Amino acid sequence: MACMQVLGNLTAFTDDTGLLDIRRLQKEWLALQKDPPLGMTLKKRRVQNTITEWFIDLEGAPLPMYEGQKFQLLFTFSSRFPFEPPQVMFTGENIPVNPFVDSNGHIRLSSLTVREWTPALTVRSVCLVIISILCIWDGKRRPPDKSPKKTKWWWWCW
């Protein structure tokens, strides 16, 4: 049975395993509100803030490629956080063209995989890595698109 806990203006739903570390997420939420990385803002949701889904606004780096552009990141935390990484993706109309970002907004970073993730990583550190990948790339190129809409499906009948 799911339970609901209210933390300030945040609402979290946990499953029966209770593995979601709400205190850790609340601590990271407050730290990002207090001292966000340069160019990032934790976005206030219009309807309701849930502690398992965060929107973060990101300003483009002061480089010709992204200068003046605005991006939005979506962090989604599973009930296994911090032992599993959050799902992080760009959302909205403006998705940066970058070899680490698919056309559907998914970010390709090894540190965001279950195999490479460590609970020592924070949301802030992930944000800093995302900012750095946008700063170091000097060409506009996407990785090969492997989204389901471009996948050929083969059906086998026995």
Tab-separated table of C-alpha atoms in Angstrom:
chain	number	residue	atom	x	y	z
A	1	MET	CA	0.000	0.000	0.000
A	2	ALA	CA	1.347	3.415	-0.915
A	3	CYS	CA	1.709	6.150	1.658
A	4	MET	CA	1.973	9.913	1.235
A	5	GLN	CA	4.318	12.179	3.144
A	6	VAL	CA	4.194	15.960	2.978
A	7	LEU	CA	7.440	17.906	3.320
A	8	GLY	CA	6.855	21.632	3.142
A	9	ASN	CA	5.428	22.185	-0.323
A	10	LEU	CA	6.633	18.770	-1.548
A	11	THR	CA	4.617	15.588	-1.690
A	12	ALA	CA	6.212	12.167	-1.985
A	13	PHE	CA	4.674	8.802	-2.620
A	14	THR	CA	6.566	5.741	-1.496
A	15	ASP	CA	5.816	2.118	-2.045
A	16	ASP	CA	5.726	-0.594	0.628
A	17	THR	CA	9.490	-1.109	0.400
A	18	GLY	CA	10.041	2.430	1.678
A	19	LEU	CA	13.374	2.597	-0.111
A	20	LEU	CA	12.955	6.168	-1.343
A	21	ASP	CA	15.176	8.324	0.864
A	22	ILE	CA	12.878	11.310	1.238
A	23	ARG	CA	15.252	13.082	3.601
A	24	ARG	CA	18.045	12.916	1.034
A	25	LEU	CA	15.811	14.271	-1.730
A	26	GLN	CA	14.496	17.036	0.502
A	27	LYS	CA	18.067	17.968	1.471
A	28	GLU	CA	19.123	18.102	-2.186
A	29	TRP	CA	15.994	20.100	-3.127
A	30	LEU	CA	16.741	22.699	-0.456
A	31	ALA	CA	20.442	22.844	-1.404
A	32	LEU	CA	19.551	23.483	-5.060
A	33	GLN	CA	17.077	26.189	-4.074
A	34	LYS	CA	19.655	27.851	-1.835
A	35	ASP	CA	22.727	27.578	-4.088
A	36	PRO	CA	21.977	26.343	-7.629
A	37	PRO	CA	24.772	25.959	-10.175
A	38	LEU	CA	25.252	29.077	-12.301
A	39	GLY	CA	22.553	29.288	-14.969
A	40	MET	CA	20.222	26.736	-13.328
A	41	THR	CA	16.966	27.312	-11.476
A	42	LEU	CA	14.802	24.758	-9.712
A	43	LYS	CA	11.417	25.387	-11.284
A	44	LYS	CA	8.293	25.790	-9.222
A	45	ARG	CA	5.584	23.546	-10.631
A	46	ARG	CA	2.209	25.111	-11.293
A	47	VAL	CA	0.076	22.304	-9.921
A	48	GLN	CA	2.050	20.474	-7.262
A	49	ASN	CA	5.688	19.728	-6.530
A	50	THR	CA	6.404	16.087	-6.034
A	51	ILE	CA	9.687	15.088	-4.563
A	52	THR	CA	10.125	12.373	-7.195
A	53	GLU	CA	9.841	14.662	-10.236
A	54	TRP	CA	11.834	17.891	-10.566
A	55	PHE	CA	11.947	20.434	-13.378
A	56	ILE	CA	15.101	22.514	-13.630
A	57	ASP	CA	15.485	25.479	-15.982
A	58	LEU	CA	18.892	25.816	-17.619
A	59	GLU	CA	20.279	28.820	-19.461
A	60	GLY	CA	22.549	28.139	-22.407
A	61	ALA	CA	26.267	28.603	-21.836
A	62	PRO	CA	27.713	31.946	-22.953
A	63	LEU	CA	29.105	30.298	-26.081
A	64	PRO	CA	27.852	31.052	-29.597
A	65	MET	CA	26.063	27.710	-29.915
A	66	TYR	CA	23.756	27.929	-26.874
A	67	GLU	CA	23.960	31.578	-25.797
A	68	GLY	CA	20.573	33.041	-24.944
A	69	GLN	CA	18.797	29.694	-25.244
A	70	LYS	CA	16.672	28.244	-22.454
A	71	PHE	CA	16.393	24.525	-21.734
A	72	GLN	CA	14.400	22.475	-19.261
A	73	LEU	CA	15.600	19.338	-17.491
A	74	LEU	CA	13.335	16.733	-15.949
A	75	PHE	CA	14.728	14.635	-13.101
A	76	THR	CA	12.617	11.594	-12.199
A	77	PHE	CA	13.588	9.644	-9.096
A	78	SER	CA	12.580	6.010	-8.662
A	79	SER	CA	11.796	4.384	-5.328
A	80	ARG	CA	15.353	2.957	-5.423
A	81	PHE	CA	17.056	6.374	-5.292
A	82	PRO	CA	19.850	6.983	-4.201
A	83	PHE	CA	20.897	3.408	-5.012
A	84	GLU	CA	19.772	3.834	-8.619
A	85	PRO	CA	20.284	6.970	-10.718
A	86	PRO	CA	17.521	9.404	-11.514
A	87	GLN	CA	16.242	9.494	-15.067
A	88	VAL	CA	17.359	12.839	-16.489
A	89	MET	CA	16.214	14.278	-19.788
A	90	PHE	CA	15.666	17.536	-21.598
A	91	THR	CA	11.989	18.355	-22.108
A	92	GLY	CA	10.004	21.014	-23.880
A	93	GLU	CA	10.419	22.678	-27.251
A	94	ASN	CA	14.152	23.359	-27.083
A	95	ILE	CA	16.378	20.278	-26.834
A	96	PRO	CA	20.078	21.028	-27.335
A	97	VAL	CA	21.864	19.503	-30.298
A	98	ASN	CA	24.752	17.663	-28.663
A	99	PRO	CA	26.376	14.236	-29.055
A	100	PHE	CA	25.361	13.391	-25.475
A	101	VAL	CA	21.678	14.225	-26.027
A	102	ASP	CA	19.258	12.170	-28.151
A	103	SER	CA	16.650	13.935	-30.265
A	104	ASN	CA	14.010	12.855	-27.720
A	105	GLY	CA	15.939	14.618	-24.913
A	106	HIS	CA	17.493	11.612	-23.183
A	107	ILE	CA	20.979	12.311	-21.883
A	108	ARG	CA	23.675	9.736	-22.609
A	109	LEU	CA	26.051	9.811	-19.666
A	110	SER	CA	27.658	6.718	-18.223
A	111	SER	CA	27.290	8.144	-14.711
A	112	LEU	CA	23.494	8.015	-15.178
A	113	THR	CA	23.465	4.266	-15.777
A	114	VAL	CA	22.736	1.754	-13.032
A	115	ARG	CA	26.151	0.198	-13.565
A	116	GLU	CA	28.133	3.442	-13.118
A	117	TRP	CA	25.906	5.330	-10.676
A	118	THR	CA	27.071	5.795	-7.104
A	119	PRO	CA	24.958	7.159	-4.233
A	120	ALA	CA	27.750	9.666	-3.593
A	121	LEU	CA	26.620	11.596	-6.690
A	122	THR	CA	24.160	14.407	-6.066
A	123	VAL	CA	21.627	16.196	-8.229
A	124	ARG	CA	23.938	19.211	-8.140
A	125	SER	CA	26.879	17.168	-9.448
A	126	VAL	CA	24.710	15.749	-12.259
A	127	CYS	CA	23.648	19.300	-13.158
A	128	LEU	CA	27.284	20.410	-13.285
A	129	VAL	CA	28.147	17.514	-15.608
A	130	ILE	CA	25.246	18.449	-17.903
A	131	ILE	CA	26.404	22.078	-17.972
A	132	SER	CA	29.939	20.938	-18.814
A	133	ILE	CA	28.844	18.731	-21.738
A	134	LEU	CA	27.011	21.718	-23.186
A	135	CYS	CA	30.117	23.894	-22.754
A	136	ILE	CA	32.737	21.598	-24.263
A	137	TRP	CA	30.997	20.663	-27.504
A	138	ASP	CA	31.783	22.939	-30.459
A	139	GLY	CA	29.742	21.284	-33.189
A	140	LYS	CA	26.031	20.661	-33.589
A	141	ARG	CA	25.590	16.939	-34.039
A	142	ARG	CA	23.300	14.405	-32.404
A	143	PRO	CA	24.164	10.797	-31.651
A	144	PRO	CA	22.536	8.134	-33.832
A	145	ASP	CA	18.835	8.131	-33.003
A	146	LYS	CA	17.723	4.812	-31.554
A	147	SER	CA	14.316	5.938	-30.425
A	148	PRO	CA	11.401	3.490	-30.811
A	149	LYS	CA	9.794	5.606	-33.528
A	150	LYS	CA	12.721	4.793	-35.836
A	151	THR	CA	13.088	1.155	-34.847
A	152	LYS	CA	12.056	-1.499	-37.329
A	153	TRP	CA	9.977	-4.182	-35.667
A	154	TRP	CA	9.972	-7.741	-36.948
A	155	TRP	CA	7.152	-10.064	-36.025
A	156	TRP	CA	7.742	-13.773	-35.911
A	157	CYS	CA	4.932	-16.235	-36.359
A	158	TRP	CA	5.413	-19.884	-35.477
